[in-house]
Short mmCIF file of C-alpha atoms in Angstrom, two decimals:
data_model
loop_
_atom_site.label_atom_id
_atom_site.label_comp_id
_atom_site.label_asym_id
_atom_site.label_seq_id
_atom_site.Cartn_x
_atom_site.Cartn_y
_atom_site.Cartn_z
CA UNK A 1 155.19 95.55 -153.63
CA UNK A 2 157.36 98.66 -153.34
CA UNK A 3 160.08 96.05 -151.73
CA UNK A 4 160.14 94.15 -154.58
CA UNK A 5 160.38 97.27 -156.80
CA UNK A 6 163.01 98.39 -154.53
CA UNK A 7 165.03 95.29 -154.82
CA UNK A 8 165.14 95.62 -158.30
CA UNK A 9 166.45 98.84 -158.65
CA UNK A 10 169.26 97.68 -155.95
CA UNK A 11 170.47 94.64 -158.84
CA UNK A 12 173.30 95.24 -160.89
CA UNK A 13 173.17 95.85 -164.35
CA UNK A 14 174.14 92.19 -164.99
CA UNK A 15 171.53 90.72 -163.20
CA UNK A 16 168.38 93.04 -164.32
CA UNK A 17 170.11 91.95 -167.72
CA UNK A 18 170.07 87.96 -166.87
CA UNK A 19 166.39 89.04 -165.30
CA UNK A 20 164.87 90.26 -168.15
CA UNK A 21 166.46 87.59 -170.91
CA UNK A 22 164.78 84.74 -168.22
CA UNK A 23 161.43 86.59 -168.26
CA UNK A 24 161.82 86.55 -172.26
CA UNK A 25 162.46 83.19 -172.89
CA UNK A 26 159.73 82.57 -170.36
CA UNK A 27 157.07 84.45 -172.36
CA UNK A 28 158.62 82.93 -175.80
CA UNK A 29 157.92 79.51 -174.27
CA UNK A 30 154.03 80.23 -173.51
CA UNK A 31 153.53 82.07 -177.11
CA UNK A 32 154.92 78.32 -178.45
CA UNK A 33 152.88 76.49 -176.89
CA UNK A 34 149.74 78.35 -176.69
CA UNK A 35 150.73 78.01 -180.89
CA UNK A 36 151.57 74.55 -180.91
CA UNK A 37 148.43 73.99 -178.92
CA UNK A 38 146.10 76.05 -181.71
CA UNK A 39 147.64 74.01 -184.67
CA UNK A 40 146.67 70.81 -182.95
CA UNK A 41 143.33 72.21 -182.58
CA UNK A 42 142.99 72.88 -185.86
CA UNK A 43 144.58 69.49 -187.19
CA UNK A 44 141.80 67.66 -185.08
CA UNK A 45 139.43 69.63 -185.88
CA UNK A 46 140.22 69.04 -189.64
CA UNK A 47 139.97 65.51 -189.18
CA UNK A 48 136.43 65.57 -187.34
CA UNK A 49 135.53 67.02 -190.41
CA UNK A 50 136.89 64.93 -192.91
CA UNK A 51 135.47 61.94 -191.51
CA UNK A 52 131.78 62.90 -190.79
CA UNK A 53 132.26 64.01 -194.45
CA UNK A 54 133.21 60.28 -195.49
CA UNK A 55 130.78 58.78 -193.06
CA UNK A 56 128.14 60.77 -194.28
CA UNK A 57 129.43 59.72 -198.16
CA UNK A 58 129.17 56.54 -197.21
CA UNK A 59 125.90 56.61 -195.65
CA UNK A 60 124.60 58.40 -199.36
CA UNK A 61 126.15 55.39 -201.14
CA UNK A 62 123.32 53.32 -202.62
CA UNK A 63 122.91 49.89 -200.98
CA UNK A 64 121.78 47.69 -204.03
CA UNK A 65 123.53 44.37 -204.88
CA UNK A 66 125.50 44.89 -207.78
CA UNK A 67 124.19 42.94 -210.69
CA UNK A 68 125.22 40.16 -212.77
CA UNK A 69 127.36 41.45 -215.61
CA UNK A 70 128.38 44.77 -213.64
CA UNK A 71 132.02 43.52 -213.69
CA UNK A 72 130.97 41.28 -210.63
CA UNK A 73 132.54 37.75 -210.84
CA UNK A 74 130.23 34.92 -209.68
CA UNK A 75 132.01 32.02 -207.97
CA UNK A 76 130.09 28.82 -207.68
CA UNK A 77 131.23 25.47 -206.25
CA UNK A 78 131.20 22.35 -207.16
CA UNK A 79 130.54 18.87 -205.45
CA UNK A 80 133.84 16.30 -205.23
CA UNK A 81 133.88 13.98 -208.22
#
């Protein structure tokens, strides 16, 4: 450990410099993703929700046949002349 420490110290100026812009760009890279990552989360997560919501609307619609004169159109058919 105090090698490594040592060896630092020993760098020039232009290298800590090209050191320490690497190690940035490094920990701007994992703060994007680890945000990317949360907004996907919450997308799905969103989306779960909106469709148990229509599921369970369509699970409370009623069931019953919609009645003649309901602005149903009855189609009958004919035999061949």
């Amino acid at each position: 450990m105090l090698d490594s420490i040592n060896e630092v110290r020993q760098l020039s100026p232009l290298r800590k410099l090209l050191v320490a812009v690497l190690v940035a760009i490094v920990l701007a890279q994992a703060v994007a993703m680890a945000m990317i990552a949360h907004s996907q989360v919450r997308k799905a997560e969103w989306r779960a929700a909106a469709e148990a919501q229509r599921r369970t609307e369509v699970a409370q619609r009623p069931s019953r046949p919609a009645a003649l004169g309901d602005g149903v159109m009855t189609v009958g058919y004919t035999p061949h002349r």
